[in-house]
Short mmCIF file of C-alpha atoms in Angstrom, two decimals:
data_model
loop_
_atom_site.label_atom_id
_atom_site.label_comp_id
_atom_site.label_asym_id
_atom_site.label_seq_id
_atom_site.Cartn_x
_atom_site.Cartn_y
_atom_site.Cartn_z
CA UNK R 384 -192.62 -82.91 47.41
CA UNK R 385 -190.28 -84.19 50.14
CA UNK R 386 -188.64 -80.81 50.64
CA UNK R 387 -191.86 -78.80 51.04
CA UNK R 388 -192.64 -79.52 54.76
CA UNK R 389 -189.19 -78.37 56.01
CA UNK R 390 -189.32 -75.30 53.76
CA UNK R 391 -192.85 -74.55 55.00
CA UNK R 392 -191.58 -74.84 58.57
CA UNK R 393 -188.78 -72.39 57.82
CA UNK R 394 -191.29 -69.99 56.25
CA UNK R 395 -193.23 -70.16 59.53
CA UNK R 396 -190.02 -69.46 61.48
CA UNK R 397 -189.33 -66.39 59.32
CA UNK R 398 -192.91 -65.19 59.84
CA UNK R 399 -192.62 -65.75 63.61
CA UNK R 400 -189.33 -63.83 63.79
CA UNK R 401 -190.66 -60.89 61.75
CA UNK R 402 -193.81 -60.86 63.88
CA UNK R 403 -191.74 -60.86 67.10
CA UNK R 404 -189.51 -58.02 65.86
CA UNK R 405 -192.51 -55.95 64.73
CA UNK R 406 -194.31 -56.56 68.04
CA UNK R 407 -191.25 -55.51 70.05
CA UNK R 408 -190.87 -52.35 67.98
CA UNK R 409 -194.56 -51.55 68.37
CA UNK R 410 -194.46 -52.05 72.12
CA UNK R 411 -191.59 -49.63 72.59
CA UNK R 412 -190.15 -46.65 70.82
CA UNK R 413 -186.71 -48.20 70.82
CA UNK R 414 -184.58 -48.41 67.72
CA UNK R 415 -184.55 -51.48 65.53
CA UNK R 416 -182.83 -54.39 67.25
CA UNK R 417 -179.86 -55.44 65.13
CA UNK R 418 -179.61 -58.79 66.93
CA UNK R 419 -183.14 -59.68 65.80
CA UNK R 420 -182.22 -58.77 62.24
CA UNK R 421 -179.14 -60.96 62.58
CA UNK R 422 -181.24 -63.97 63.63
CA UNK R 423 -183.69 -63.19 60.83
CA UNK R 424 -180.73 -63.24 58.43
CA UNK R 425 -179.81 -66.76 59.58
CA UNK R 426 -183.36 -67.94 58.99
CA UNK R 427 -183.56 -66.35 55.54
CA UNK R 428 -180.29 -67.96 54.46
CA UNK R 429 -181.46 -71.34 55.75
CA UNK R 430 -184.80 -70.98 53.97
CA UNK R 431 -183.08 -70.04 50.70
CA UNK R 432 -180.70 -72.99 51.10
CA UNK R 433 -183.71 -75.31 51.38
CA UNK R 434 -185.24 -73.76 48.27
CA UNK R 435 -182.02 -74.33 46.33
CA UNK R 436 -181.77 -77.92 47.59
CA UNK R 437 -185.30 -78.62 46.34
CA UNK R 438 -184.51 -76.91 43.03
CA UNK R 439 -181.38 -79.03 42.52
CA UNK R 440 -183.30 -82.22 43.33
CA UNK R 441 -186.21 -81.43 41.01
CA UNK R 442 -183.99 -80.35 38.08
CA UNK R 443 -181.74 -83.41 38.38
CA UNK R 444 -178.68 -81.31 39.20
CA UNK R 445 -177.77 -83.53 42.16
CA UNK R 446 -177.67 -86.55 39.84
CA UNK R 447 -175.49 -84.64 37.35
CA UNK R 448 -173.09 -83.64 40.14
CA UNK R 449 -172.78 -87.22 41.41
CA UNK R 450 -172.40 -88.82 37.96
CA UNK R 451 -170.06 -86.29 36.33
CA UNK R 452 -167.90 -85.08 39.23
CA UNK R 453 -167.95 -87.47 42.19
CA UNK R 454 -168.37 -90.93 40.63
CA UNK R 455 -165.34 -90.68 38.25
CA UNK R 456 -163.07 -89.83 41.17
CA UNK R 457 -164.25 -92.75 43.30
CA UNK R 458 -164.05 -95.18 40.36
CA UNK R 459 -160.37 -94.37 39.74
CA UNK R 460 -159.07 -94.29 43.29
CA UNK R 461 -155.73 -95.86 42.40
CA UNK R 462 -154.86 -93.09 39.93
CA UNK R 463 -156.48 -90.15 41.69
CA UNK R 464 -156.07 -90.96 45.37
CA UNK R 465 -154.38 -87.59 45.99
CA UNK R 466 -157.38 -85.78 44.53
CA UNK R 467 -159.71 -87.91 46.64
CA UNK R 468 -157.75 -87.15 49.82
CA UNK R 469 -157.93 -83.43 49.15
CA UNK R 470 -161.70 -83.61 48.64
CA UNK R 471 -162.09 -85.63 51.86
CA UNK R 472 -159.97 -83.06 53.71
CA UNK R 473 -162.18 -80.16 52.58
CA UNK R 474 -165.29 -82.19 53.35
CA UNK R 475 -164.10 -82.91 56.89
CA UNK R 476 -163.38 -79.21 57.46
CA UNK R 477 -166.93 -78.30 56.45
CA UNK R 478 -168.39 -81.08 58.65
CA UNK R 479 -166.34 -79.94 61.67
CA UNK R 480 -167.42 -76.32 61.14
CA UNK R 481 -171.03 -77.48 60.90
CA UNK R 482 -170.74 -79.48 64.13
CA UNK R 483 -169.18 -76.53 65.99
CA UNK R 484 -171.86 -74.19 64.62
CA UNK R 485 -174.72 -76.43 65.76
CA UNK R 486 -173.14 -77.06 69.18
CA UNK R 487 -172.55 -73.34 69.70
CA UNK R 488 -176.13 -72.48 68.82
CA UNK R 489 -177.44 -75.05 71.33
CA UNK R 490 -175.19 -73.67 74.08
CA UNK R 491 -175.99 -70.04 73.28
CA UNK R 492 -179.75 -70.63 73.09
CA UNK R 493 -179.95 -72.38 76.45
CA UNK R 494 -177.47 -70.12 78.25
CA UNK R 495 -179.53 -67.09 77.29
CA UNK R 496 -182.77 -68.92 78.10
CA UNK R 497 -181.64 -70.04 81.57
CA UNK R 498 -180.18 -66.62 82.40
CA UNK R 499 -183.41 -64.83 81.53
CA UNK R 500 -185.75 -67.25 83.33
CA UNK R 501 -185.70 -68.71 86.81
CA UNK R 502 -186.14 -72.46 87.39
CA UNK R 503 -189.68 -71.96 88.76
CA UNK R 504 -190.67 -69.83 85.78
CA UNK R 505 -189.38 -72.46 83.37
CA UNK R 506 -191.58 -75.20 84.85
CA UNK R 507 -194.58 -72.90 85.29
CA UNK R 508 -194.49 -71.77 81.65
CA UNK R 509 -194.23 -75.20 80.03
CA UNK R 510 -195.98 -74.10 76.76
CA UNK R 511 -193.37 -71.37 76.34
CA UNK R 512 -190.62 -73.89 77.05
CA UNK R 513 -192.03 -76.32 74.46
CA UNK R 514 -192.28 -73.49 71.93
CA UNK R 515 -188.66 -72.51 72.54
CA UNK R 516 -187.50 -76.14 72.22
CA UNK R 517 -189.45 -76.44 68.96
CA UNK R 518 -187.86 -73.27 67.60
CA UNK R 519 -184.40 -74.42 68.70
CA UNK R 520 -184.78 -77.72 66.84
CA UNK R 521 -185.86 -75.88 63.71
CA UNK R 522 -182.90 -73.54 64.04
CA UNK R 523 -180.54 -76.52 64.29
CA UNK R 524 -182.15 -78.14 61.26
CA UNK R 525 -181.83 -74.87 59.36
CA UNK R 526 -178.15 -74.59 60.23
CA UNK R 527 -177.54 -78.14 59.00
CA UNK R 528 -179.26 -77.53 55.65
CA UNK R 529 -177.39 -74.25 55.25
CA UNK R 530 -174.05 -76.04 55.77
CA UNK R 531 -175.03 -78.96 53.51
CA UNK R 532 -175.77 -76.64 50.59
CA UNK R 533 -172.48 -74.83 51.19
CA UNK R 534 -170.71 -78.19 51.41
CA UNK R 535 -172.14 -79.27 48.04
CA UNK R 536 -170.98 -76.03 46.45
CA UNK R 537 -167.44 -76.22 47.87
CA UNK R 538 -166.95 -79.93 47.08
CA UNK R 539 -168.08 -79.50 43.45
CA UNK R 540 -165.80 -76.47 43.04
CA UNK R 541 -162.93 -78.46 44.55
CA UNK R 542 -163.56 -81.38 42.17
CA UNK R 543 -163.48 -79.04 39.19
CA UNK R 544 -160.37 -77.25 40.47
CA UNK R 545 -158.51 -80.53 40.97
CA UNK R 546 -159.55 -81.79 37.53
CA UNK R 547 -158.26 -78.59 35.93
CA UNK R 548 -155.09 -78.84 38.04
CA UNK R 549 -154.55 -82.42 36.85
CA UNK R 550 -154.85 -81.27 33.23
CA UNK R 551 -152.47 -78.35 33.85
CA UNK R 552 -149.87 -80.69 35.37
CA UNK R 553 -150.00 -83.07 32.42
CA UNK R 554 -149.94 -80.16 29.97
CA UNK R 555 -146.86 -78.59 31.58
CA UNK R 556 -145.08 -81.96 31.64
CA UNK R 557 -145.79 -82.35 27.91
CA UNK R 558 -144.38 -78.88 27.15
CA UNK R 559 -141.25 -79.56 29.22
CA UNK R 560 -140.61 -82.89 27.51
CA UNK R 561 -140.84 -81.28 24.06
CA UNK R 562 -138.78 -78.30 25.18
CA UNK R 563 -135.87 -80.60 26.10
CA UNK R 564 -135.95 -81.97 22.55
CA UNK R 565 -136.32 -78.58 20.88
CA UNK R 566 -132.71 -78.22 19.65
CA UNK R 567 -132.35 -79.61 16.13
CA UNK R 568 -135.93 -80.81 16.12
CA UNK R 569 -137.14 -82.65 13.02
CA UNK R 570 -140.30 -81.98 11.00
CA UNK R 571 -141.91 -85.21 12.23
CA UNK R 572 -141.38 -84.09 15.84
CA UNK R 573 -142.92 -80.70 15.01
CA UNK R 574 -145.99 -82.47 13.68
CA UNK R 575 -146.17 -84.51 16.87
CA UNK R 576 -146.02 -81.32 18.98
CA UNK R 577 -148.82 -79.71 16.98
CA UNK R 578 -150.98 -82.85 17.24
CA UNK R 579 -150.52 -83.06 21.01
CA UNK R 580 -151.25 -79.34 21.39
CA UNK R 581 -154.43 -79.80 19.38
CA UNK R 582 -155.49 -82.77 21.55
CA UNK R 583 -154.82 -80.70 24.68
CA UNK R 584 -156.85 -77.82 23.21
CA UNK R 585 -159.82 -80.14 22.61
CA UNK R 586 -159.56 -81.54 26.16
CA UNK R 587 -159.35 -78.03 27.59
CA UNK R 588 -162.55 -77.08 25.76
CA UNK R 589 -164.29 -80.14 27.22
CA UNK R 590 -163.28 -78.97 30.69
CA UNK R 591 -164.69 -75.55 29.78
CA UNK R 592 -168.03 -77.23 29.01
CA UNK R 593 -167.94 -78.82 32.48
CA UNK R 594 -167.27 -75.45 34.12
CA UNK R 595 -170.16 -73.93 32.16
CA UNK R 596 -172.44 -76.74 33.35
CA UNK R 597 -171.45 -76.09 36.96
CA UNK R 598 -172.08 -72.38 36.46
CA UNK R 599 -175.59 -73.09 35.17
CA UNK R 600 -176.33 -75.07 38.34
CA UNK R 601 -174.81 -72.69 40.91
CA UNK R 602 -174.98 -69.18 39.41
CA UNK R 603 -178.23 -68.24 41.18
CA UNK R 604 -177.00 -69.83 44.44
CA UNK R 605 -173.75 -67.84 44.32
CA UNK R 606 -175.63 -64.61 43.56
CA UNK R 607 -178.16 -64.98 46.39
CA UNK R 608 -175.70 -66.21 49.01
CA UNK R 609 -173.14 -63.49 48.28
CA UNK R 610 -175.77 -60.74 48.47
CA UNK R 611 -177.52 -62.06 51.59
CA UNK R 612 -174.24 -63.21 53.16
CA UNK R 613 -172.65 -59.79 52.70
CA UNK R 614 -175.54 -58.00 54.42
CA UNK R 615 -175.66 -60.67 57.13
CA UNK R 616 -171.94 -60.26 57.84
CA UNK R 617 -172.45 -56.53 58.32
CA UNK R 618 -175.30 -57.15 60.79
CA UNK R 619 -173.10 -59.67 62.63
CA UNK R 620 -170.30 -57.10 62.94
CA UNK R 621 -172.71 -54.45 64.21
CA UNK R 622 -174.17 -56.91 66.74
CA UNK R 623 -170.68 -57.87 67.94
CA UNK R 624 -169.71 -54.24 68.49
CA UNK R 625 -172.90 -53.56 70.48
CA UNK R 626 -172.32 -56.37 72.99
CA UNK R 627 -171.29 -55.44 76.54
CA UNK R 628 -171.07 -58.86 78.21
CA UNK R 629 -168.17 -61.20 77.52
CA UNK R 630 -170.31 -64.28 76.90
CA UNK R 631 -172.44 -62.53 74.27
CA UNK R 632 -169.32 -61.02 72.72
CA UNK R 633 -167.74 -64.48 72.45
CA UNK R 634 -170.76 -65.95 70.66
CA UNK R 635 -171.01 -63.02 68.26
CA UNK R 636 -167.29 -63.20 67.44
CA UNK R 637 -167.92 -66.82 66.53
CA UNK R 638 -170.93 -65.81 64.40
CA UNK R 639 -168.81 -63.24 62.56
CA UNK R 640 -166.19 -65.90 61.83
CA UNK R 641 -168.86 -68.26 60.46
CA UNK R 642 -170.27 -65.47 58.28
CA UNK R 643 -166.83 -64.65 56.92
CA UNK R 644 -166.08 -68.34 56.25
CA UNK R 645 -169.33 -68.67 54.34
CA UNK R 646 -168.84 -65.47 52.36
CA UNK R 647 -165.24 -66.11 51.37
CA UNK R 648 -165.75 -69.87 51.06
CA UNK R 649 -168.13 -69.18 48.18
CA UNK R 650 -165.76 -66.62 46.65
CA UNK R 651 -162.46 -68.47 47.06
CA UNK R 652 -163.65 -71.89 45.86
CA UNK R 653 -165.17 -70.33 42.73
CA UNK R 654 -162.14 -68.08 42.13
CA UNK R 655 -159.84 -71.12 42.16
CA UNK R 656 -161.75 -72.54 39.17
CA UNK R 657 -161.21 -69.24 37.32
CA UNK R 658 -157.46 -69.29 38.03
CA UNK R 659 -156.88 -72.97 37.18
CA UNK R 660 -158.69 -72.66 33.85
CA UNK R 661 -156.34 -69.88 32.71
CA UNK R 662 -152.99 -71.30 33.88
CA UNK R 663 -152.41 -72.86 30.44
CA UNK R 664 -151.70 -69.38 29.12
CA UNK R 665 -148.79 -68.98 31.55
CA UNK R 666 -147.44 -72.43 30.68
CA UNK R 667 -147.41 -71.68 26.96
CA UNK R 668 -145.80 -68.26 27.40
CA UNK R 669 -143.15 -69.54 29.81
CA UNK R 670 -141.83 -72.41 27.64
CA UNK R 671 -140.26 -70.21 24.97
CA UNK R 672 -137.95 -72.90 23.54
CA UNK R 673 -140.91 -74.37 21.68
CA UNK R 674 -141.11 -71.25 19.50
CA UNK R 675 -137.41 -70.97 18.54
CA UNK R 676 -137.82 -73.04 15.37
CA UNK R 677 -140.80 -71.44 13.66
CA UNK R 678 -143.68 -73.74 12.69
CA UNK R 679 -146.94 -72.19 11.49
CA UNK R 680 -149.24 -74.95 12.77
CA UNK R 681 -147.71 -74.97 16.26
CA UNK R 682 -147.97 -71.17 16.42
CA UNK R 683 -151.62 -71.17 15.29
CA UNK R 684 -152.71 -73.78 17.84
CA UNK R 685 -150.78 -72.07 20.66
CA UNK R 686 -152.30 -68.71 19.70
CA UNK R 687 -155.81 -70.21 19.80
CA UNK R 688 -155.00 -71.72 23.18
CA UNK R 689 -153.81 -68.41 24.64
CA UNK R 690 -156.63 -66.31 23.18
CA UNK R 691 -159.26 -68.80 24.32
CA UNK R 692 -157.92 -68.88 27.89
CA UNK R 693 -157.43 -65.10 28.07
CA UNK R 694 -160.65 -63.76 26.56
CA UNK R 695 -163.03 -66.57 27.53
CA UNK R 696 -165.89 -65.91 29.92
CA UNK R 697 -165.60 -69.44 31.33
CA UNK R 698 -165.90 -69.53 35.11
CA UNK R 699 -168.39 -69.39 37.95
CA UNK R 700 -170.50 -66.26 37.63
CA UNK R 701 -172.84 -64.26 39.84
CA UNK R 702 -176.09 -64.96 37.98
CA UNK R 703 -174.23 -64.57 34.68
CA UNK R 704 -173.34 -60.92 35.36
CA UNK R 705 -169.71 -61.15 36.41
CA UNK R 706 -167.09 -63.82 37.02
CA UNK R 707 -166.11 -64.66 40.59
CA UNK R 708 -162.40 -63.85 40.75
CA UNK R 709 -159.82 -62.91 43.36
CA UNK R 710 -160.53 -59.25 42.65
CA UNK R 711 -164.15 -59.84 43.66
CA UNK R 712 -162.94 -61.04 47.07
CA UNK R 713 -161.08 -57.75 47.50
CA UNK R 714 -164.27 -55.94 46.48
CA UNK R 715 -166.17 -57.79 49.21
CA UNK R 716 -163.57 -56.69 51.75
CA UNK R 717 -163.74 -53.13 50.43
CA UNK R 718 -167.50 -53.19 50.95
CA UNK R 719 -167.44 -54.63 54.48
CA UNK R 720 -164.46 -52.84 56.07
CA UNK R 721 -165.88 -49.26 55.74
CA UNK R 722 -169.07 -50.38 57.53
CA UNK R 723 -166.98 -51.86 60.32
CA UNK R 724 -165.00 -48.63 60.73
CA UNK R 725 -168.19 -46.54 60.75
CA UNK R 726 -169.76 -48.82 63.37
CA UNK R 727 -166.63 -48.66 65.52
CA UNK R 728 -166.61 -44.88 65.33
CA UNK R 729 -170.31 -44.66 66.21
CA UNK R 730 -169.84 -47.08 69.11
CA UNK R 731 -166.87 -45.08 70.42
CA UNK R 732 -168.95 -41.91 70.14
CA UNK R 733 -171.84 -43.49 72.06
CA UNK R 734 -169.48 -44.76 74.77
CA UNK R 735 -167.90 -41.31 75.14
CA UNK R 736 -171.33 -39.63 75.40
CA UNK R 737 -172.44 -42.10 78.09
CA UNK R 738 -169.21 -41.52 80.05
CA UNK R 739 -169.56 -37.73 79.81
CA UNK R 740 -173.21 -37.78 80.87
CA UNK R 741 -172.42 -40.03 83.85
CA UNK R 742 -169.61 -37.69 84.94
CA UNK R 743 -171.85 -34.64 84.63
CA UNK R 744 -174.56 -36.38 86.68
CA UNK R 745 -172.03 -37.28 89.37
CA UNK R 746 -170.75 -33.74 89.55
#
């Protein structure tokens, strides 16, 4: 029950934002304010992140992540220090981005607040000031939870990618060592090659089980965050194009960058798992000297290896529908870029109409 009060607070924040937007639209006949939708998008993503955090805690997924992915790395620091350094590097990047995001929100909130209110009005309307401070603190808390959930996702994907990369390195080294001995190879050596290939095949399948377990934990998170994040990025781009002051433009450029980092951070970290799992196929096909002297058992195991890596559905999926691959990243770009071009064209058309009307009025 520990996660319910913060989530309830975020539900209140979403209600308050929707109420404010609806009230503003009812008070005037103006078009829908994209900036309000953008802020609402932040709150929805933060609320969903809290829901996923509670879900992972209640289902024991956090314990599984710590025991199966993080603890083994920290227990074998001497052998896997390089892997640990890479994880720490990615973790520090996420923490720095989180710190910059929170600091920017504080600056933006209070710059806008102080520019829209005089000093006397601020002290006269203390209830309004307290309400705004309360909302600002909740917004900061929401940003932190949003980045923590993203951090968990990226770190787990990085752990799995590095574990697969470690296996691929050892597997390629094994193939190269046997390839150097391939000329005039004896039957006993052939049996040794087939046995080691079979052991590697079994280990690769165990890694596939780990990837499947990760997918079961994060498939709904990836689905929701990609869908909401894609729409939110579009709103951020529209808001950035609509800005006319440099300070607002600066903050919205930053918001667009954060949205893009979140969107492609989810895609790229999951796509790396997909690529690393299937590299064994390239290793087997590239080391052709192993197949010069025909051996049925070696061929059968290698064929199973290649077919399993090629046709397997192992990877991080979007709610089980489709695998997250590099091609999906290109699809995300293909979906976002046309909206940006349309918005730019509409903005240029609006600017031209305003300029023409002002000239006609002057004349």
